[in-house]
Amino acid sequence: MAEILQKDGTWVFDGDALRLTPGRDKNVGLLRKTLGELVVPLGALAGISFEQGKKTGRLRLRLRDGSDPLLHATGGRLTEPHDPYQLIVESDRYGVAEYFVDEVRGALLLDQVPADPVDSYLLPGPAVPLSVSAGDGTASFDGERIRLEWNWKTEDAKAAAGTRTLALTDITAVEWYPSVGLENGCLRFTVRNAPTKAPPKYDPNSVELWGFKKDPLMALVAAAVQARLPHPAAPAPEDVRPPEPKSLAASTAEDDHDALLRRLRELGELHRTGVLTDEEFAMAKQAVLKRM
């Protein structure tokens, strides 16, 4: 077993999985603290690296594409304090970090874990029910329905429509975007047969985010929904259709053909047992073949 303890968090590897526990340091992001301990199976890993700096270094995990609903819903847009797959390492623990990397890499080689994408989630996503308030609304998810409630900061036309309830079966995609510079972020749901290009401020299926402390928590809602949607890389279900009924003519022809084959077998048996002479068998056989 390999273990590294830091103010930023604790990582433990037991040969089969990594346990990532966030630390209590003030620099640990709110999303990591709320998410809590993550268990990452070895099969979900594409690689691990350690980068040294003058004062601190950084451990990084690279997951296989499509293995984690959180990474899929956020599209790699989680910033450093909120990314659960990074760990800040103090300079006096560089040797421990390098040993940790060697242990994980050795296990990946031993188990021959491929680094290619997967077509099913290998991590479960955040637990539900889940509710987060940020930006211009509150997003709640119970595993089957998403509920969007607006606050006093919501744009008037959007708020006038009232609370929005979306069934999971009507959702085709979910995305989380952080606020960057002067551009606001959002938690956006794409609803089946109702696409829209409206900005989040006016989109009744989006929560607009303005870059405040709780914005990253909306990524947990996105991940919880994403985990329960069909995996984007999963093979499409086969089109299973009942066989088409045969026409009466086709059924009759098939029945006649089977009867003639049985007659040929009967004639052959009579010929072998001596009931029919060679000449009689040849004539009867020819008559059956003509009918076929």
CSV table of C-alpha atoms in Angstrom, one decimal:
chain,number,residue,atom,x,y,z
A,1,MET,CA,0.0,0.0,0.0
A,2,ALA,CA,1.2,3.5,-0.8
A,3,GLU,CA,0.0,6.6,1.1
A,4,ILE,CA,0.8,10.3,1.0
A,5,LEU,CA,-0.6,12.8,3.6
A,6,GLN,CA,-0.6,16.5,2.9
A,7,LYS,CA,-2.5,19.6,4.1
A,8,ASP,CA,-4.1,19.6,0.7
A,9,GLY,CA,-5.4,16.0,1.2
A,10,THR,CA,-4.5,12.4,1.6
A,11,TRP,CA,-4.1,9.9,-1.2
A,12,VAL,CA,-4.0,6.1,-0.5
A,13,PHE,CA,-3.4,3.3,-3.1
A,14,ASP,CA,-4.1,-0.3,-2.1
A,15,GLY,CA,-3.4,-1.9,-5.4
A,16,ASP,CA,-7.0,-2.0,-6.6
A,17,ALA,CA,-8.2,1.6,-6.1
A,18,LEU,CA,-7.1,5.1,-5.0
A,19,ARG,CA,-8.8,6.9,-2.2
A,20,LEU,CA,-8.7,10.6,-2.5
A,21,THR,CA,-9.6,12.5,0.7
A,22,PRO,CA,-9.6,16.3,0.6
A,23,GLY,CA,-7.7,18.1,3.4
A,24,ARG,CA,-9.0,20.8,5.7
A,25,ASP,CA,-6.6,23.5,4.5
A,26,LYS,CA,-8.2,26.8,3.7
A,27,ASN,CA,-6.9,26.5,0.1
A,28,VAL,CA,-9.0,23.4,-0.6
A,29,GLY,CA,-11.9,24.3,-2.8
A,30,LEU,CA,-15.5,24.1,-1.7
A,31,LEU,CA,-16.4,21.5,-4.4
A,32,ARG,CA,-13.7,19.1,-3.2
A,33,LYS,CA,-14.8,19.5,0.4
A,34,THR,CA,-18.4,18.9,-0.4
A,35,LEU,CA,-17.6,15.9,-2.7
A,36,GLY,CA,-15.7,14.3,0.1
A,37,GLU,CA,-13.7,11.1,-0.4
A,38,LEU,CA,-13.5,9.7,-3.9
A,39,VAL,CA,-12.7,6.1,-4.7
A,40,VAL,CA,-11.1,5.7,-8.1
A,41,PRO,CA,-10.8,2.1,-9.4
A,42,LEU,CA,-7.5,1.3,-11.0
A,43,GLY,CA,-9.3,0.5,-14.2
A,44,ALA,CA,-10.5,4.1,-14.5
A,45,LEU,CA,-6.9,5.5,-14.6
A,46,ALA,CA,-5.1,6.4,-17.8
A,47,GLY,CA,-2.0,7.7,-16.0
A,48,ILE,CA,-0.4,9.6,-13.1
A,49,SER,CA,2.3,12.2,-12.9
A,50,PHE,CA,4.3,14.3,-10.4
A,51,GLU,CA,5.5,17.8,-11.2
A,52,GLN,CA,8.2,19.3,-8.9
A,53,GLY,CA,8.4,23.0,-8.1
A,54,LYS,CA,10.7,25.1,-5.9
A,55,LYS,CA,8.4,25.1,-2.9
A,56,THR,CA,5.6,22.7,-3.8
A,57,GLY,CA,4.9,20.0,-6.3
A,58,ARG,CA,1.8,18.5,-7.7
A,59,LEU,CA,0.4,15.0,-8.1
A,60,ARG,CA,-2.0,14.6,-11.0
A,61,LEU,CA,-4.3,11.8,-12.0
A,62,ARG,CA,-5.4,11.4,-15.6
A,63,LEU,CA,-8.6,9.4,-16.0
A,64,ARG,CA,-9.7,7.5,-19.0
A,65,ASP,CA,-12.1,9.5,-21.2
A,66,GLY,CA,-15.7,8.8,-20.3
A,67,SER,CA,-15.0,7.1,-16.9
A,68,ASP,CA,-16.1,10.0,-14.7
A,69,PRO,CA,-19.4,11.8,-15.0
A,70,LEU,CA,-18.0,14.8,-13.2
A,71,LEU,CA,-15.2,15.3,-15.7
A,72,HIS,CA,-17.6,14.8,-18.6
A,73,ALA,CA,-20.1,17.3,-17.4
A,74,THR,CA,-17.5,19.9,-16.6
A,75,GLY,CA,-15.4,19.3,-19.7
A,76,GLY,CA,-12.1,19.8,-18.0
A,77,ARG,CA,-13.1,23.3,-16.8
A,78,LEU,CA,-12.6,22.7,-13.1
A,79,THR,CA,-10.0,25.1,-11.7
A,80,GLU,CA,-7.1,24.0,-9.5
A,81,PRO,CA,-8.6,24.4,-6.0
A,82,HIS,CA,-11.7,22.4,-7.1
A,83,ASP,CA,-10.1,19.6,-9.1
A,84,PRO,CA,-10.2,16.4,-7.0
A,85,TYR,CA,-7.6,14.8,-9.2
A,86,GLN,CA,-4.7,17.1,-8.2
A,87,LEU,CA,-2.8,17.1,-4.9
A,88,ILE,CA,-0.3,19.8,-3.7
A,89,VAL,CA,2.8,18.2,-2.3
A,90,GLU,CA,5.2,19.9,0.1
A,91,SER,CA,8.9,19.8,-1.0
A,92,ASP,CA,9.9,17.5,1.9
A,93,ARG,CA,7.5,14.8,0.6
A,94,TYR,CA,8.8,14.7,-3.0
A,95,GLY,CA,10.4,11.3,-2.4
A,96,VAL,CA,7.1,9.9,-1.1
A,97,ALA,CA,5.2,11.4,-4.1
A,98,GLU,CA,7.7,9.7,-6.5
A,99,TYR,CA,7.3,6.4,-4.7
A,100,PHE,CA,3.5,6.8,-4.9
A,101,VAL,CA,3.7,7.4,-8.7
A,102,ASP,CA,5.9,4.3,-9.2
A,103,GLU,CA,3.5,2.1,-7.2
A,104,VAL,CA,0.5,3.2,-9.3
A,105,ARG,CA,2.3,3.0,-12.6
A,106,GLY,CA,3.6,-0.5,-11.7
A,107,ALA,CA,0.0,-1.6,-11.0
A,108,LEU,CA,-1.2,-0.2,-14.3
A,109,LEU,CA,1.4,-2.1,-16.1
A,110,LEU,CA,0.9,-5.3,-14.1
A,111,ASP,CA,-2.9,-5.2,-14.7
A,112,GLN,CA,-2.4,-4.1,-18.3
A,113,VAL,CA,-4.9,-1.3,-17.9
A,114,PRO,CA,-5.5,0.3,-21.3
A,115,ALA,CA,-5.6,4.1,-21.5
A,116,ASP,CA,-8.2,4.3,-24.2
A,117,PRO,CA,-11.7,5.7,-23.7
A,118,VAL,CA,-14.5,3.7,-22.1
A,119,ASP,CA,-18.2,3.4,-23.0
A,120,SER,CA,-19.6,3.3,-19.4
A,121,TYR,CA,-19.0,5.3,-16.3
A,122,LEU,CA,-16.5,3.7,-13.8
A,123,LEU,CA,-17.3,6.2,-11.1
A,124,PRO,CA,-20.8,6.6,-9.7
A,125,GLY,CA,-21.1,10.4,-9.5
A,126,PRO,CA,-22.4,12.4,-6.5
A,127,ALA,CA,-25.1,11.0,-4.4
A,128,VAL,CA,-28.7,12.2,-4.6
A,129,PRO,CA,-30.9,13.9,-3.5
A,130,LEU,CA,-28.8,17.0,-4.1
A,131,SER,CA,-29.7,20.8,-4.0
A,132,VAL,CA,-27.4,23.8,-4.7
A,133,SER,CA,-28.2,27.5,-4.6
A,134,ALA,CA,-26.0,29.8,-6.6
A,135,GLY,CA,-26.3,32.6,-9.2
A,136,ASP,CA,-29.9,33.3,-10.2
A,137,GLY,CA,-31.5,30.1,-8.9
A,138,THR,CA,-31.5,26.8,-7.0
A,139,ALA,CA,-31.0,23.4,-8.8
A,140,SER,CA,-32.3,20.3,-7.0
A,141,PHE,CA,-32.1,16.7,-8.3
A,142,ASP,CA,-33.7,13.6,-6.7
A,143,GLY,CA,-32.5,11.0,-9.2
A,144,GLU,CA,-35.6,11.3,-11.5
A,145,ARG,CA,-36.4,15.0,-11.7
A,146,ILE,CA,-34.5,18.3,-11.8
A,147,ARG,CA,-36.2,21.3,-10.1
A,148,LEU,CA,-35.1,24.8,-11.0
A,149,GLU,CA,-36.3,27.6,-8.6
A,150,TRP,CA,-35.6,31.3,-9.2
A,151,ASN,CA,-34.6,34.1,-6.8
A,152,TRP,CA,-34.9,37.8,-6.7
A,153,LYS,CA,-31.9,38.2,-9.0
A,154,THR,CA,-33.4,36.2,-11.8
A,155,GLU,CA,-34.3,38.1,-15.0
A,156,ASP,CA,-38.0,39.0,-14.9
A,157,ALA,CA,-39.3,37.1,-18.0
A,158,LYS,CA,-37.4,34.0,-16.9
A,159,ALA,CA,-38.7,34.2,-13.3
A,160,ALA,CA,-42.3,34.9,-14.5
A,161,ALA,CA,-42.5,31.3,-15.9
A,162,GLY,CA,-42.2,30.0,-12.3
A,163,THR,CA,-40.4,27.0,-11.0
A,164,ARG,CA,-39.2,24.6,-13.7
A,165,THR,CA,-39.4,20.8,-13.3
A,166,LEU,CA,-37.6,18.6,-15.8
A,167,ALA,CA,-37.9,14.8,-16.0
A,168,LEU,CA,-34.6,13.0,-16.4
A,169,THR,CA,-36.0,11.1,-19.4
A,170,ASP,CA,-36.4,14.5,-21.2
A,171,ILE,CA,-32.8,15.5,-20.7
A,172,THR,CA,-30.3,14.9,-23.6
A,173,ALA,CA,-27.3,16.7,-22.1
A,174,VAL,CA,-26.1,18.7,-19.1
A,175,GLU,CA,-23.1,21.1,-19.0
A,176,TRP,CA,-21.4,23.3,-16.4
A,177,TYR,CA,-19.4,26.4,-17.3
A,178,PRO,CA,-17.5,28.6,-14.8
A,179,SER,CA,-17.6,32.3,-14.9
A,180,VAL,CA,-14.5,33.6,-16.8
A,181,GLY,CA,-13.6,37.2,-16.9
A,182,LEU,CA,-16.6,39.3,-18.0
A,183,GLU,CA,-18.4,36.2,-19.2
A,184,ASN,CA,-20.9,34.5,-16.8
A,185,GLY,CA,-21.0,30.8,-16.3
A,186,CYS,CA,-24.0,28.5,-16.2
A,187,LEU,CA,-25.5,25.1,-15.4
A,188,ARG,CA,-27.4,24.3,-18.6
A,189,PHE,CA,-29.8,21.4,-19.4
A,190,THR,CA,-30.6,20.5,-23.0
A,191,VAL,CA,-34.2,19.3,-23.2
A,192,ARG,CA,-35.3,16.8,-25.9
A,193,ASN,CA,-37.1,18.5,-28.8
A,194,ALA,CA,-36.6,22.0,-27.3
A,195,PRO,CA,-33.1,23.2,-28.3
A,196,THR,CA,-32.3,26.8,-27.5
A,197,LYS,CA,-29.5,29.2,-28.2
A,198,ALA,CA,-30.7,31.8,-25.6
A,199,PRO,CA,-28.1,33.1,-23.1
A,200,PRO,CA,-28.4,31.5,-19.7
A,201,LYS,CA,-29.9,34.8,-18.4
A,202,TYR,CA,-33.0,34.1,-20.4
A,203,ASP,CA,-33.0,30.3,-20.8
A,204,PRO,CA,-35.5,28.7,-18.4
A,205,ASN,CA,-33.5,25.5,-18.5
A,206,SER,CA,-30.3,27.2,-17.3
A,207,VAL,CA,-29.0,28.6,-14.0
A,208,GLU,CA,-26.8,31.7,-14.6
A,209,LEU,CA,-23.6,31.9,-12.5
A,210,TRP,CA,-21.6,35.0,-11.8
A,211,GLY,CA,-18.4,33.7,-10.4
A,212,PHE,CA,-19.3,33.5,-6.7
A,213,LYS,CA,-18.0,31.0,-4.1
A,214,LYS,CA,-20.8,28.4,-4.5
A,215,ASP,CA,-20.7,28.3,-8.3
A,216,PRO,CA,-18.5,25.1,-8.5
A,217,LEU,CA,-21.1,23.2,-6.4
A,218,MET,CA,-23.4,23.4,-9.4
A,219,ALA,CA,-21.0,21.1,-11.1
A,220,LEU,CA,-22.0,18.4,-8.6
A,221,VAL,CA,-25.6,18.7,-9.8
A,222,ALA,CA,-24.4,18.4,-13.4
A,223,ALA,CA,-22.3,15.3,-12.5
A,224,ALA,CA,-25.2,13.6,-10.7
A,225,VAL,CA,-27.5,14.1,-13.7
A,226,GLN,CA,-24.8,13.1,-16.1
A,227,ALA,CA,-24.2,9.8,-14.2
A,228,ARG,CA,-27.8,8.8,-14.8
A,229,LEU,CA,-28.0,9.7,-18.5
A,230,PRO,CA,-27.0,7.2,-21.2
A,231,HIS,CA,-23.2,7.2,-21.6
A,232,PRO,CA,-22.4,9.2,-24.8
A,233,ALA,CA,-20.0,6.5,-26.0
A,234,ALA,CA,-22.3,3.5,-25.3
A,235,PRO,CA,-23.3,1.5,-28.3
A,236,ALA,CA,-26.8,2.2,-29.6
A,237,PRO,CA,-29.3,-0.4,-28.7
A,238,GLU,CA,-29.9,-2.9,-31.5
A,239,ASP,CA,-33.1,-2.4,-33.5
A,240,VAL,CA,-35.0,-5.5,-32.6
A,241,ARG,CA,-38.0,-6.0,-34.8
A,242,PRO,CA,-40.5,-8.9,-34.9
A,243,PRO,CA,-40.2,-10.9,-38.2
A,244,GLU,CA,-42.5,-9.8,-40.9
A,245,PRO,CA,-45.4,-12.2,-41.4
A,246,LYS,CA,-45.1,-14.4,-44.5
A,247,SER,CA,-47.6,-14.0,-47.3
A,248,LEU,CA,-50.0,-16.8,-47.8
A,249,ALA,CA,-48.4,-17.6,-51.2
A,250,ALA,CA,-44.9,-17.8,-49.6
A,251,SER,CA,-46.1,-20.0,-46.8
A,252,THR,CA,-47.9,-22.4,-49.2
A,253,ALA,CA,-44.9,-22.6,-51.5
A,254,GLU,CA,-42.6,-23.3,-48.5
A,255,ASP,CA,-44.9,-26.1,-47.2
A,256,ASP,CA,-45.1,-27.7,-50.7
A,257,HIS,CA,-41.3,-27.6,-51.0
A,258,ASP,CA,-40.9,-29.4,-47.6
A,259,ALA,CA,-43.5,-32.1,-48.6
A,260,LEU,CA,-41.6,-32.8,-51.8
A,261,LEU,CA,-38.3,-33.1,-49.9
A,262,ARG,CA,-39.9,-35.7,-47.6
A,263,ARG,CA,-41.3,-37.5,-50.7
A,264,LEU,CA,-37.7,-37.7,-52.2
A,265,ARG,CA,-36.4,-39.2,-48.9
A,266,GLU,CA,-39.2,-41.8,-48.9
A,267,LEU,CA,-38.5,-42.8,-52.5
A,268,GLY,CA,-34.8,-43.2,-51.7
A,269,GLU,CA,-35.6,-45.4,-48.8
A,270,LEU,CA,-37.9,-47.6,-51.0
A,271,HIS,CA,-35.2,-47.9,-53.6
A,272,ARG,CA,-32.6,-48.9,-51.0
A,273,THR,CA,-34.9,-51.6,-49.6
A,274,GLY,CA,-35.6,-53.0,-53.0
A,275,VAL,CA,-39.3,-52.1,-53.2
A,276,LEU,CA,-38.5,-49.9,-56.3
A,277,THR,CA,-36.4,-50.9,-59.2
A,278,ASP,CA,-33.7,-48.6,-60.6
A,279,GLU,CA,-36.0,-47.6,-63.4
A,280,GLU,CA,-39.1,-47.0,-61.2
A,281,PHE,CA,-37.0,-44.9,-58.8
A,282,ALA,CA,-35.6,-42.8,-61.6
A,283,MET,CA,-39.0,-42.1,-63.0
A,284,ALA,CA,-40.6,-41.2,-59.6
A,285,LYS,CA,-37.6,-39.0,-58.7
A,286,GLN,CA,-37.8,-37.2,-62.0
A,287,ALA,CA,-41.6,-36.5,-61.4
A,288,VAL,CA,-40.9,-35.0,-58.0
A,289,LEU,CA,-38.0,-32.9,-59.2
A,290,LYS,CA,-40.3,-31.4,-61.9
A,291,ARG,CA,-42.8,-30.4,-59.3
A,292,MET,CA,-40.0,-28.7,-57.3
